Amino acid sequence: MIGEIGVSPTFTEAEHNSLRAASLAQINNPHVAMNIHMPGWLRRGDEVLDIVLGEMGVSPNKVSLAHSDPSGKDVAYQRKMLDKGVWLEFDMIGLDITFPKEGIAPGVQETADAVAHLIELDTPISLFSATMSSLNKCGLKMAVMAGDLFQMFFWPIWRSAASIKRSSKNSVSIIPDDY
């Protein structure tokens, strides 16, 4: 995994160049995915992907946008990112912290509801309870990852939220720790 490549709320020129360098590393190592730290409360995905996918030519299925939890209620934004072929990573599950000048990490229920809603919209997803390296091993679009927190907190809440909304045409995969 290349990353976590930092993108701040101000998205500086140095960060643009860091994305370019990481993209070159990925292109020279096509079997390795890249993970990009996103300022979750802002919508910088288009700017980031213009560089990584457009300018540099990285394959979208090798790109993961971290910290997608705060944008969970912005379905149009998340669908737009998914339609570009990249991964959305919901990785803030159980974080009880505030990000200065950004916001408070969403609660488990809020993230569970966001993921359930994307499933309702027939978004293919993978639910991971494993490590970041698992991103390389699956061709689906979205990951929910948090290790033990996944099994203890997120999974039961998500199942409850999703059970009302789930339909037979949804594509959901559960990827175990040893995948």
Tab-separated table of N, CA and C in Angstrom:
chain	number	residue	atom	x	y	z
A	1	MET	N	0.853	-1.171	0.000
A	1	MET	CA	0.000	0.000	0.000
A	1	MET	C	0.898	1.233	0.000
A	2	ILE	N	0.628	2.143	-0.918
A	2	ILE	CA	1.305	3.440	-0.946
A	2	ILE	C	0.406	4.418	-0.207
A	3	GLY	N	0.929	4.991	0.844
A	3	GLY	CA	0.128	5.964	1.594
A	3	GLY	C	0.174	5.640	3.066
A	4	GLU	N	-0.450	6.401	3.733
A	4	GLU	CA	-1.559	7.286	3.511
A	4	GLU	C	-1.000	8.627	3.027
A	5	ILE	N	-1.392	9.044	1.845
A	5	ILE	CA	-0.905	10.267	1.220
A	5	ILE	C	-1.793	11.409	1.685
A	6	GLY	N	-1.183	12.395	2.302
A	6	GLY	CA	-1.947	13.446	2.958
A	6	GLY	C	-2.514	14.507	2.039
A	7	VAL	N	-3.785	14.807	2.245
A	7	VAL	CA	-4.451	15.955	1.627
A	7	VAL	C	-5.119	16.710	2.774
A	8	SER	N	-4.713	17.949	2.961
A	8	SER	CA	-5.253	18.761	4.053
A	8	SER	C	-6.466	19.555	3.568
A	9	PRO	N	-7.175	20.193	4.492
A	9	PRO	CA	-8.307	21.026	4.072
A	9	PRO	C	-7.919	22.127	3.085
A	10	THR	N	-6.680	22.621	3.174
A	10	THR	CA	-6.253	23.683	2.249
A	10	THR	C	-5.665	23.136	0.954
A	11	PHE	N	-5.344	21.860	0.891
A	11	PHE	CA	-4.806	21.171	-0.286
A	11	PHE	C	-3.724	22.002	-0.978
A	12	THR	N	-2.557	21.992	-0.373
A	12	THR	CA	-1.437	22.828	-0.802
A	12	THR	C	-0.776	22.308	-2.075
A	13	GLU	N	0.037	23.147	-2.674
A	13	GLU	CA	0.795	22.753	-3.867
A	13	GLU	C	1.754	21.603	-3.544
A	14	ALA	N	2.333	21.620	-2.345
A	14	ALA	CA	3.209	20.518	-1.933
A	14	ALA	C	2.428	19.200	-1.887
A	15	GLU	N	1.184	19.254	-1.446
A	15	GLU	CA	0.350	18.048	-1.421
A	15	GLU	C	-0.019	17.597	-2.831
A	16	HIS	N	-0.219	18.540	-3.741
A	16	HIS	CA	-0.433	18.182	-5.155
A	16	HIS	C	0.768	17.386	-5.653
A	17	ASN	N	1.969	17.900	-5.355
A	17	ASN	CA	3.191	17.235	-5.809
A	17	ASN	C	3.383	15.879	-5.135
A	18	SER	N	3.001	15.776	-3.874
A	18	SER	CA	3.078	14.501	-3.168
A	18	SER	C	2.166	13.461	-3.828
A	19	LEU	N	0.974	13.893	-4.239
A	19	LEU	CA	0.067	12.989	-4.957
A	19	LEU	C	0.665	12.544	-6.288
A	20	ARG	N	1.321	13.472	-6.972
A	20	ARG	CA	1.963	13.114	-8.246
A	20	ARG	C	3.068	12.082	-8.027
A	21	ALA	N	3.889	12.301	-6.998
A	21	ALA	CA	4.982	11.366	-6.704
A	21	ALA	C	4.433	9.991	-6.318
A	22	ALA	N	3.415	9.970	-5.478
A	22	ALA	CA	2.806	8.697	-5.085
A	22	ALA	C	2.177	8.002	-6.294
A	23	SER	N	1.590	8.783	-7.183
A	23	SER	CA	0.995	8.219	-8.398
A	23	SER	C	2.061	7.582	-9.273
A	24	LEU	N	3.202	8.236	-9.404
A	24	LEU	CA	4.313	7.650	-10.169
A	24	LEU	C	4.772	6.340	-9.537
A	25	ALA	N	4.864	6.324	-8.214
A	25	ALA	CA	5.254	5.092	-7.521
A	25	ALA	C	4.238	3.985	-7.800
A	26	GLN	N	2.957	4.318	-7.800
A	26	GLN	CA	1.926	3.311	-8.062
A	26	GLN	C	2.008	2.806	-9.498
A	27	ILE	N	2.198	3.706	-10.440
A	27	ILE	CA	2.293	3.311	-11.852
A	27	ILE	C	3.488	2.387	-12.071
A	28	ASN	N	4.585	2.651	-11.362
A	28	ASN	CA	5.773	1.804	-11.472
A	28	ASN	C	5.643	0.501	-10.684
A	29	ASN	N	4.634	0.398	-9.852
A	29	ASN	CA	4.345	-0.806	-9.066
A	29	ASN	C	2.846	-1.086	-9.161
A	30	PRO	N	2.372	-1.503	-10.334
A	30	PRO	CA	0.930	-1.569	-10.587
A	30	PRO	C	0.154	-2.547	-9.709
A	31	HIS	N	0.833	-3.449	-9.037
A	31	HIS	CA	0.150	-4.392	-8.149
A	31	HIS	C	-0.156	-3.780	-6.781
A	32	VAL	N	0.348	-2.578	-6.526
A	32	VAL	CA	0.196	-1.927	-5.225
A	32	VAL	C	-0.874	-0.837	-5.315
A	33	ALA	N	-1.770	-0.814	-4.343
A	33	ALA	CA	-2.811	0.218	-4.288
A	33	ALA	C	-2.294	1.449	-3.553
A	34	MET	N	-3.004	2.562	-3.722
A	34	MET	CA	-2.651	3.771	-2.973
A	34	MET	C	-3.834	4.236	-2.141
A	35	ASN	N	-3.514	4.763	-0.966
A	35	ASN	CA	-4.519	5.235	-0.022
A	35	ASN	C	-4.295	6.719	0.207
A	36	ILE	N	-5.349	7.505	0.023
A	36	ILE	CA	-5.239	8.960	0.121
A	36	ILE	C	-6.038	9.455	1.314
A	37	HIS	N	-5.346	10.145	2.222
A	37	HIS	CA	-5.992	10.778	3.377
A	37	HIS	C	-6.789	11.968	2.865
A	38	MET	N	-8.090	11.917	3.056
A	38	MET	CA	-8.960	13.002	2.604
A	38	MET	C	-9.434	13.824	3.797
A	39	PRO	N	-9.573	15.139	3.609
A	39	PRO	CA	-10.215	15.940	4.650
A	39	PRO	C	-11.716	15.655	4.582
A	40	GLY	N	-12.183	14.768	5.421
A	40	GLY	CA	-13.507	14.171	5.298
A	40	GLY	C	-14.684	15.120	5.242
A	41	TRP	N	-14.558	16.308	5.835
A	41	TRP	CA	-15.693	17.228	5.863
A	41	TRP	C	-15.732	18.133	4.641
A	42	LEU	N	-14.698	18.078	3.837
A	42	LEU	CA	-14.662	18.858	2.596
A	42	LEU	C	-14.855	17.904	1.427
A	43	ARG	N	-15.128	18.433	0.285
A	43	ARG	CA	-15.359	17.606	-0.901
A	43	ARG	C	-14.239	17.872	-1.904
A	44	ARG	N	-13.062	17.328	-1.610
A	44	ARG	CA	-11.886	17.521	-2.449
A	44	ARG	C	-11.648	16.365	-3.419
A	45	GLY	N	-12.556	15.421	-3.483
A	45	GLY	CA	-12.362	14.241	-4.318
A	45	GLY	C	-12.117	14.543	-5.780
A	46	ASP	N	-12.873	15.479	-6.350
A	46	ASP	CA	-12.668	15.815	-7.766
A	46	ASP	C	-11.265	16.352	-8.010
A	47	GLU	N	-10.814	17.267	-7.153
A	47	GLU	CA	-9.473	17.840	-7.312
A	47	GLU	C	-8.398	16.762	-7.197
A	48	VAL	N	-8.543	15.908	-6.195
A	48	VAL	CA	-7.570	14.843	-5.969
A	48	VAL	C	-7.553	13.877	-7.149
A	49	LEU	N	-8.722	13.450	-7.585
A	49	LEU	CA	-8.785	12.465	-8.668
A	49	LEU	C	-8.436	13.059	-10.025
A	50	ASP	N	-8.613	14.366	-10.195
A	50	ASP	CA	-8.137	15.005	-11.427
A	50	ASP	C	-6.633	14.811	-11.575
A	51	ILE	N	-5.914	14.891	-10.459
A	51	ILE	CA	-4.462	14.685	-10.492
A	51	ILE	C	-4.140	13.201	-10.635
A	52	VAL	N	-4.663	12.387	-9.727
A	52	VAL	CA	-4.278	10.974	-9.648
A	52	VAL	C	-4.742	10.181	-10.871
A	53	LEU	N	-6.003	10.319	-11.230
A	53	LEU	CA	-6.541	9.555	-12.366
A	53	LEU	C	-6.315	10.273	-13.689
A	54	GLY	N	-6.689	11.552	-13.731
A	54	GLY	CA	-6.641	12.305	-14.980
A	54	GLY	C	-5.240	12.633	-15.449
A	55	GLU	N	-4.524	13.373	-14.626
A	55	GLU	CA	-3.182	13.826	-15.000
A	55	GLU	C	-2.159	12.694	-14.992
A	56	MET	N	-2.189	11.851	-13.942
A	56	MET	CA	-1.139	10.851	-13.765
A	56	MET	C	-1.498	9.480	-14.340
A	57	GLY	N	-2.775	9.182	-14.510
A	57	GLY	CA	-3.177	7.936	-15.151
A	57	GLY	C	-3.191	6.696	-14.274
A	58	VAL	N	-3.340	6.865	-12.969
A	58	VAL	CA	-3.447	5.708	-12.079
A	58	VAL	C	-4.780	5.007	-12.346
A	59	SER	N	-4.770	3.694	-12.292
A	59	SER	CA	-5.996	2.916	-12.460
A	59	SER	C	-6.911	3.171	-11.264
A	60	PRO	N	-8.172	3.549	-11.508
A	60	PRO	CA	-9.070	3.894	-10.400
A	60	PRO	C	-9.257	2.779	-9.375
A	61	ASN	N	-9.221	1.529	-9.807
A	61	ASN	CA	-9.439	0.440	-8.851
A	61	ASN	C	-8.262	0.242	-7.905
A	62	LYS	N	-7.221	1.033	-8.056
A	62	LYS	CA	-6.069	1.000	-7.155
A	62	LYS	C	-6.037	2.206	-6.230
A	63	VAL	N	-7.133	2.969	-6.169
A	63	VAL	CA	-7.170	4.194	-5.369
A	63	VAL	C	-8.259	4.088	-4.305
A	64	SER	N	-7.863	4.359	-3.069
A	64	SER	CA	-8.802	4.374	-1.946
A	64	SER	C	-8.812	5.768	-1.330
A	65	LEU	N	-10.006	6.346	-1.180
A	65	LEU	CA	-10.162	7.649	-0.534
A	65	LEU	C	-10.562	7.411	0.917
A	66	ALA	N	-9.626	7.677	1.823
A	66	ALA	CA	-9.844	7.433	3.248
A	66	ALA	C	-10.779	8.476	3.850
A	67	HIS	N	-11.319	8.129	4.997
A	67	HIS	CA	-12.136	9.036	5.817
A	67	HIS	C	-13.394	9.505	5.086
A	68	SER	N	-14.107	8.569	4.486
A	68	SER	CA	-15.353	8.892	3.777
A	68	SER	C	-16.552	9.004	4.716
A	69	ASP	N	-16.378	8.637	5.953
A	69	ASP	CA	-17.483	8.667	6.918
A	69	ASP	C	-18.163	10.036	7.014
A	70	PRO	N	-17.403	11.154	7.135
A	70	PRO	CA	-18.062	12.455	7.290
A	70	PRO	C	-18.916	12.884	6.094
A	71	SER	N	-18.646	12.335	4.924
A	71	SER	CA	-19.451	12.693	3.749
A	71	SER	C	-20.586	11.697	3.527
A	72	GLY	N	-20.851	10.858	4.520
A	72	GLY	CA	-21.840	9.790	4.388
A	72	GLY	C	-23.234	10.240	4.006
A	73	LYS	N	-23.626	11.429	4.426
A	73	LYS	CA	-24.970	11.921	4.086
A	73	LYS	C	-25.013	12.592	2.714
A	74	ASP	N	-23.844	12.815	2.118
A	74	ASP	CA	-23.761	13.445	0.797
A	74	ASP	C	-23.675	12.344	-0.263
A	75	VAL	N	-24.798	11.710	-0.505
A	75	VAL	CA	-24.845	10.556	-1.401
A	75	VAL	C	-24.421	10.929	-2.816
A	76	ALA	N	-24.797	12.108	-3.280
A	76	ALA	CA	-24.419	12.528	-4.639
A	76	ALA	C	-22.899	12.581	-4.774
A	77	TYR	N	-22.228	13.129	-3.777
A	77	TYR	CA	-20.761	13.202	-3.804
A	77	TYR	C	-20.167	11.795	-3.779
A	78	GLN	N	-20.641	10.958	-2.872
A	78	GLN	CA	-20.078	9.616	-2.778
A	78	GLN	C	-20.328	8.809	-4.045
A	79	ARG	N	-21.507	8.903	-4.620
A	79	ARG	CA	-21.780	8.194	-5.875
A	79	ARG	C	-20.879	8.705	-6.993
A	80	LYS	N	-20.644	10.009	-7.019
A	80	LYS	CA	-19.766	10.587	-8.038
A	80	LYS	C	-18.359	9.995	-7.927
A	81	MET	N	-17.855	9.861	-6.697
A	81	MET	CA	-16.526	9.274	-6.498
A	81	MET	C	-16.540	7.797	-6.906
A	82	LEU	N	-17.552	7.067	-6.489
A	82	LEU	CA	-17.652	5.650	-6.839
A	82	LEU	C	-17.779	5.450	-8.344
A	83	ASP	N	-18.492	6.338	-9.009
A	83	ASP	CA	-18.650	6.240	-10.463
A	83	ASP	C	-17.330	6.437	-11.195
A	84	LYS	N	-16.361	7.050	-10.535
A	84	LYS	CA	-15.027	7.198	-11.127
A	84	LYS	C	-14.223	5.909	-10.990
A	85	GLY	N	-14.751	4.954	-10.223
A	85	GLY	CA	-14.111	3.650	-10.095
A	85	GLY	C	-13.188	3.491	-8.906
A	86	VAL	N	-13.120	4.482	-8.020
A	86	VAL	CA	-12.240	4.398	-6.857
A	86	VAL	C	-12.981	3.794	-5.668
A	87	TRP	N	-12.237	3.506	-4.623
A	87	TRP	CA	-12.779	2.995	-3.371
A	87	TRP	C	-13.125	4.149	-2.449
A	88	LEU	N	-14.196	4.013	-1.705
A	88	LEU	CA	-14.472	4.877	-0.564
A	88	LEU	C	-14.177	4.049	0.677
A	89	GLU	N	-13.437	4.637	1.582
A	89	GLU	CA	-13.046	3.918	2.789
A	89	GLU	C	-13.722	4.553	4.002
A	90	PHE	N	-14.537	3.779	4.666
A	90	PHE	CA	-15.190	4.204	5.909
A	90	PHE	C	-14.348	3.636	7.043
A	91	ASP	N	-13.467	4.446	7.573
A	91	ASP	CA	-12.452	3.949	8.500
A	91	ASP	C	-12.415	4.704	9.828
A	92	MET	N	-13.439	5.479	10.092
A	92	MET	CA	-13.456	6.263	11.327
A	92	MET	C	-14.373	5.638	12.378
A	93	ILE	N	-14.733	4.395	12.186
A	93	ILE	CA	-15.674	3.718	13.067
A	93	ILE	C	-15.079	3.629	14.473
A	94	GLY	N	-15.791	4.180	15.426
A	94	GLY	CA	-15.344	4.128	16.811
A	94	GLY	C	-14.404	5.241	17.222
A	95	LEU	N	-14.065	6.148	16.307
A	95	LEU	CA	-13.201	7.270	16.673
A	95	LEU	C	-14.039	8.331	17.375
A	96	ASP	N	-13.733	8.577	18.605
A	96	ASP	CA	-14.452	9.580	19.381
A	96	ASP	C	-13.555	10.807	19.511
A	97	ILE	N	-13.290	11.461	18.363
A	97	ILE	CA	-12.375	12.596	18.370
A	97	ILE	C	-12.920	13.722	17.498
A	98	THR	N	-12.360	14.896	17.732
A	98	THR	CA	-12.674	16.072	16.928
A	98	THR	C	-11.461	16.402	16.082
A	99	PHE	N	-11.684	16.699	14.825
A	99	PHE	CA	-10.623	17.127	13.928
A	99	PHE	C	-10.664	18.650	13.877
A	100	PRO	N	-9.603	19.322	14.346
A	100	PRO	CA	-9.615	20.789	14.406
A	100	PRO	C	-9.978	21.423	13.066
A	101	LYS	N	-10.850	22.399	13.125
A	101	LYS	CA	-11.318	23.165	11.966
A	101	LYS	C	-12.062	22.316	10.936
A	102	GLU	N	-12.414	21.070	11.307
A	102	GLU	CA	-13.171	20.219	10.385
A	102	GLU	C	-14.472	19.751	11.017
A	103	GLY	N	-14.396	18.891	12.015
A	103	GLY	CA	-15.611	18.392	12.628
A	103	GLY	C	-15.357	17.252	13.585
A	104	ILE	N	-16.433	16.696	14.101
A	104	ILE	CA	-16.389	15.560	15.017
A	104	ILE	C	-16.630	14.290	14.208
A	105	ALA	N	-15.831	13.268	14.482
A	105	ALA	CA	-15.996	11.998	13.772
A	105	ALA	C	-17.433	11.498	13.924
A	106	PRO	N	-18.045	11.042	12.831
A	106	PRO	CA	-19.420	10.535	12.905
A	106	PRO	C	-19.512	9.323	13.831
A	107	GLY	N	-20.670	9.147	14.415
A	107	GLY	CA	-20.901	7.984	15.258
A	107	GLY	C	-21.079	6.725	14.432
A	108	VAL	N	-21.012	5.594	15.108
A	108	VAL	CA	-21.149	4.302	14.441
A	108	VAL	C	-22.488	4.209	13.707
A	109	GLN	N	-23.560	4.654	14.348
A	109	GLN	CA	-24.886	4.577	13.725
A	109	GLN	C	-24.940	5.402	12.437
A	110	GLU	N	-24.335	6.581	12.464
A	110	GLU	CA	-24.340	7.453	11.284
A	110	GLU	C	-23.621	6.791	10.109
A	111	THR	N	-22.465	6.176	10.383
A	111	THR	CA	-21.734	5.483	9.321
A	111	THR	C	-22.514	4.260	8.847
A	112	ALA	N	-23.091	3.513	9.772
A	112	ALA	CA	-23.890	2.338	9.391
A	112	ALA	C	-25.050	2.746	8.491
A	113	ASP	N	-25.713	3.838	8.832
A	113	ASP	CA	-26.828	4.316	8.007
A	113	ASP	C	-26.357	4.732	6.617
A	114	ALA	N	-25.200	5.396	6.538
A	114	ALA	CA	-24.669	5.831	5.239
A	114	ALA	C	-24.356	4.633	4.353
A	115	VAL	N	-23.706	3.620	4.916
A	115	VAL	CA	-23.372	2.421	4.144
A	115	VAL	C	-24.648	1.691	3.733
A	116	ALA	N	-25.595	1.577	4.645
A	116	ALA	CA	-26.868	0.916	4.318
A	116	ALA	C	-27.576	1.648	3.180
A	117	HIS	N	-27.517	2.965	3.189
A	117	HIS	CA	-28.171	3.742	2.129
A	117	HIS	C	-27.497	3.502	0.778
A	118	LEU	N	-26.166	3.424	0.757
A	118	LEU	CA	-25.479	3.132	-0.504
A	118	LEU	C	-25.856	1.743	-1.012
A	119	ILE	N	-26.024	0.805	-0.105
A	119	ILE	CA	-26.463	-0.533	-0.511
A	119	ILE	C	-27.868	-0.462	-1.093
A	120	GLU	N	-28.717	0.321	-0.468
A	120	GLU	CA	-30.080	0.501	-0.971
A	120	GLU	C	-30.065	1.026	-2.411
A	121	LEU	N	-29.049	1.806	-2.749
A	121	LEU	CA	-28.910	2.359	-4.097
A	121	LEU	C	-28.154	1.414	-5.027
A	122	ASP	N	-28.001	0.157	-4.596
A	122	ASP	CA	-27.341	-0.878	-5.402
A	122	ASP	C	-25.871	-0.596	-5.666
A	123	THR	N	-25.179	-0.075	-4.674
A	123	THR	CA	-23.742	0.141	-4.778
A	123	THR	C	-23.035	-1.132	-4.342
A	124	PRO	N	-22.216	-1.748	-5.217
A	124	PRO	CA	-21.469	-2.927	-4.785
A	124	PRO	C	-20.467	-2.516	-3.707
A	125	ILE	N	-20.433	-3.244	-2.606
A	125	ILE	CA	-19.499	-2.898	-1.544
A	125	ILE	C	-18.818	-4.139	-1.012
A	126	SER	N	-17.727	-3.912	-0.303
A	126	SER	CA	-17.079	-4.956	0.478
A	126	SER	C	-16.976	-4.456	1.898
A	127	LEU	N	-17.307	-5.299	2.839
A	127	LEU	CA	-17.157	-4.960	4.240
A	127	LEU	C	-15.935	-5.698	4.756
A	128	PHE	N	-14.926	-4.954	5.156
A	128	PHE	CA	-13.678	-5.534	5.614
A	128	PHE	C	-13.566	-5.422	7.117
A	129	SER	N	-13.085	-6.458	7.731
A	129	SER	CA	-12.669	-6.340	9.114
A	129	SER	C	-11.171	-6.614	9.173
A	130	ALA	N	-10.541	-6.495	8.043
A	130	ALA	CA	-9.118	-6.794	7.932
A	130	ALA	C	-8.313	-5.507	7.807
A	131	THR	N	-7.093	-5.636	7.341
A	131	THR	CA	-6.197	-4.492	7.244
A	131	THR	C	-6.286	-3.850	5.874
A	132	MET	N	-5.619	-2.712	5.720
A	132	MET	CA	-5.633	-1.965	4.466
A	132	MET	C	-5.148	-2.798	3.283
A	133	SER	N	-4.234	-3.732	3.493
A	133	SER	CA	-3.703	-4.507	2.370
A	133	SER	C	-4.790	-5.304	1.665
A	134	SER	N	-5.908	-5.526	2.320
A	134	SER	CA	-7.002	-6.255	1.685
A	134	SER	C	-7.585	-5.504	0.503
A	135	LEU	N	-7.367	-4.199	0.440
A	135	LEU	CA	-7.896	-3.430	-0.686
A	135	LEU	C	-7.371	-3.948	-2.012
A	136	ASN	N	-6.160	-4.482	-2.016
A	136	ASN	CA	-5.574	-4.986	-3.251
A	136	ASN	C	-6.273	-6.245	-3.743
A	137	LYS	N	-7.016	-6.909	-2.883
A	137	LYS	CA	-7.475	-8.260	-3.173
A	137	LYS	C	-8.907	-8.354	-3.663
A	138	CYS	N	-9.587	-7.247	-3.805
A	138	CYS	CA	-11.003	-7.311	-4.156
A	138	CYS	C	-11.329	-6.205	-5.142
A	139	GLY	N	-12.145	-6.496	-6.131
A	139	GLY	CA	-12.454	-5.518	-7.159
A	139	GLY	C	-13.703	-4.704	-6.906
A	140	LEU	N	-14.257	-4.749	-5.719
A	140	LEU	CA	-15.473	-3.992	-5.454
A	140	LEU	C	-15.128	-2.570	-5.061
A	141	LYS	N	-16.135	-1.761	-4.813
A	141	LYS	CA	-15.941	-0.323	-4.785
A	141	LYS	C	-15.761	0.333	-3.432
A	142	MET	N	-16.214	-0.255	-2.368
A	142	MET	CA	-16.235	0.479	-1.115
A	142	MET	C	-15.792	-0.430	0.013
A	143	ALA	N	-15.076	0.116	0.948
A	143	ALA	CA	-14.604	-0.676	2.073
A	143	ALA	C	-15.013	-0.028	3.382
A	144	VAL	N	-15.377	-0.851	4.324
A	144	VAL	CA	-15.631	-0.409	5.690
A	144	VAL	C	-14.650	-1.188	6.545
A	145	MET	N	-13.761	-0.472	7.219
A	145	MET	CA	-12.711	-1.171	7.934
A	145	MET	C	-12.502	-0.574	9.313
A	146	ALA	N	-12.340	-1.431	10.295
A	146	ALA	CA	-12.040	-0.949	11.635
A	146	ALA	C	-11.577	-2.064	12.560
A	147	GLY	N	-11.081	-3.152	12.017
A	147	GLY	CA	-10.572	-4.220	12.863
A	147	GLY	C	-11.620	-4.751	13.822
A	148	ASP	N	-11.244	-4.914	15.098
A	148	ASP	CA	-12.153	-5.472	16.100
A	148	ASP	C	-13.389	-4.614	16.306
A	149	LEU	N	-13.260	-3.297	16.139
A	149	LEU	CA	-14.425	-2.424	16.296
A	149	LEU	C	-15.515	-2.785	15.298
A	150	PHE	N	-15.096	-3.240	14.130
A	150	PHE	CA	-16.056	-3.650	13.105
A	150	PHE	C	-16.980	-4.727	13.646
A	151	GLN	N	-16.390	-5.777	14.199
A	151	GLN	CA	-17.189	-6.907	14.667
A	151	GLN	C	-17.963	-6.580	15.933
A	152	MET	N	-17.388	-5.775	16.819
A	152	MET	CA	-18.039	-5.497	18.098
A	152	MET	C	-19.166	-4.483	17.975
A	153	PHE	N	-18.969	-3.440	17.170
A	153	PHE	CA	-19.922	-2.339	17.154
A	153	PHE	C	-20.608	-2.140	15.808
A	154	PHE	N	-19.810	-1.986	14.752
A	154	PHE	CA	-20.379	-1.609	13.463
A	154	PHE	C	-21.266	-2.698	12.880
A	155	TRP	N	-20.769	-3.931	12.862
A	155	TRP	CA	-21.487	-5.011	12.195
A	155	TRP	C	-22.907	-5.178	12.733
A	156	PRO	N	-23.131	-5.283	14.051
A	156	PRO	CA	-24.511	-5.436	14.528
A	156	PRO	C	-25.393	-4.229	14.195
A	157	ILE	N	-24.859	-3.037	14.312
A	157	ILE	CA	-25.642	-1.833	14.009
A	157	ILE	C	-25.944	-1.769	12.520
A	158	TRP	N	-24.939	-2.045	11.686
A	158	TRP	CA	-25.148	-1.999	10.238
A	158	TRP	C	-26.181	-3.033	9.811
A	159	ARG	N	-26.073	-4.229	10.346
A	159	ARG	CA	-27.044	-5.272	9.969
A	159	ARG	C	-28.454	-4.838	10.305
A	160	SER	N	-28.617	-4.197	11.433
A	160	SER	CA	-29.937	-3.710	11.828
A	160	SER	C	-30.425	-2.629	10.867
A	161	ALA	N	-29.544	-1.683	10.526
A	161	ALA	CA	-29.917	-0.598	9.610
A	161	ALA	C	-30.177	-1.134	8.211
A	162	ALA	N	-29.345	-2.051	7.772
A	162	ALA	CA	-29.436	-2.544	6.399
A	162	ALA	C	-30.583	-3.529	6.211
A	163	SER	N	-30.997	-4.209	7.268
A	163	SER	CA	-32.020	-5.241	7.100
A	163	SER	C	-33.331	-4.662	6.589
A	164	ILE	N	-33.618	-3.440	6.930
A	164	ILE	CA	-34.844	-2.794	6.468
A	164	ILE	C	-34.707	-2.386	5.005
A	165	LYS	N	-33.498	-2.037	4.586
A	165	LYS	CA	-33.291	-1.419	3.287
A	165	LYS	C	-32.782	-2.385	2.219
A	166	ARG	N	-32.288	-3.528	2.616
A	166	ARG	CA	-31.614	-4.423	1.690
A	166	ARG	C	-32.592	-5.087	0.719
A	167	SER	N	-32.176	-5.250	-0.533
A	167	SER	CA	-32.996	-5.976	-1.504
A	167	SER	C	-32.153	-7.050	-2.169
A	168	SER	N	-32.787	-7.954	-2.899
A	168	SER	CA	-32.077	-9.084	-3.486
A	168	SER	C	-31.116	-8.670	-4.585
A	169	LYS	N	-31.269	-7.481	-5.141
A	169	LYS	CA	-30.371	-7.079	-6.226
A	169	LYS	C	-29.092	-6.418	-5.729
A	170	ASN	N	-28.947	-6.229	-4.416
A	170	ASN	CA	-27.735	-5.636	-3.873
A	170	ASN	C	-26.583	-6.625	-3.914
A	171	SER	N	-25.381	-6.088	-4.084
A	171	SER	CA	-24.177	-6.901	-4.083
A	171	SER	C	-23.342	-6.533	-2.866
A	172	VAL	N	-23.354	-7.397	-1.863
A	172	VAL	CA	-22.598	-7.160	-0.638
A	172	VAL	C	-21.706	-8.360	-0.406
A	173	SER	N	-20.431	-8.109	-0.165
A	173	SER	CA	-19.496	-9.173	0.154
A	173	SER	C	-18.924	-8.916	1.536
A	174	ILE	N	-18.776	-9.958	2.303
A	174	ILE	CA	-18.116	-9.860	3.594
A	174	ILE	C	-16.757	-10.523	3.425
A	175	ILE	N	-15.706	-9.763	3.646
A	175	ILE	CA	-14.352	-10.261	3.458
A	175	ILE	C	-13.753	-10.528	4.838
A	176	PRO	N	-13.460	-11.784	5.180
A	176	PRO	CA	-12.947	-12.090	6.516
A	176	PRO	C	-11.504	-11.631	6.697
A	177	ASP	N	-11.055	-11.655	7.949
A	177	ASP	CA	-9.695	-11.224	8.275
A	177	ASP	C	-8.629	-11.968	7.488
A	178	ASP	N	-8.849	-13.238	7.195
A	178	ASP	CA	-7.807	-14.035	6.553
A	178	ASP	C	-7.927	-14.075	5.038
A	179	TYR	N	-8.675	-13.153	4.438
A	179	TYR	CA	-8.863	-13.145	2.990
A	179	TYR	C	-7.565	-12.896	2.269
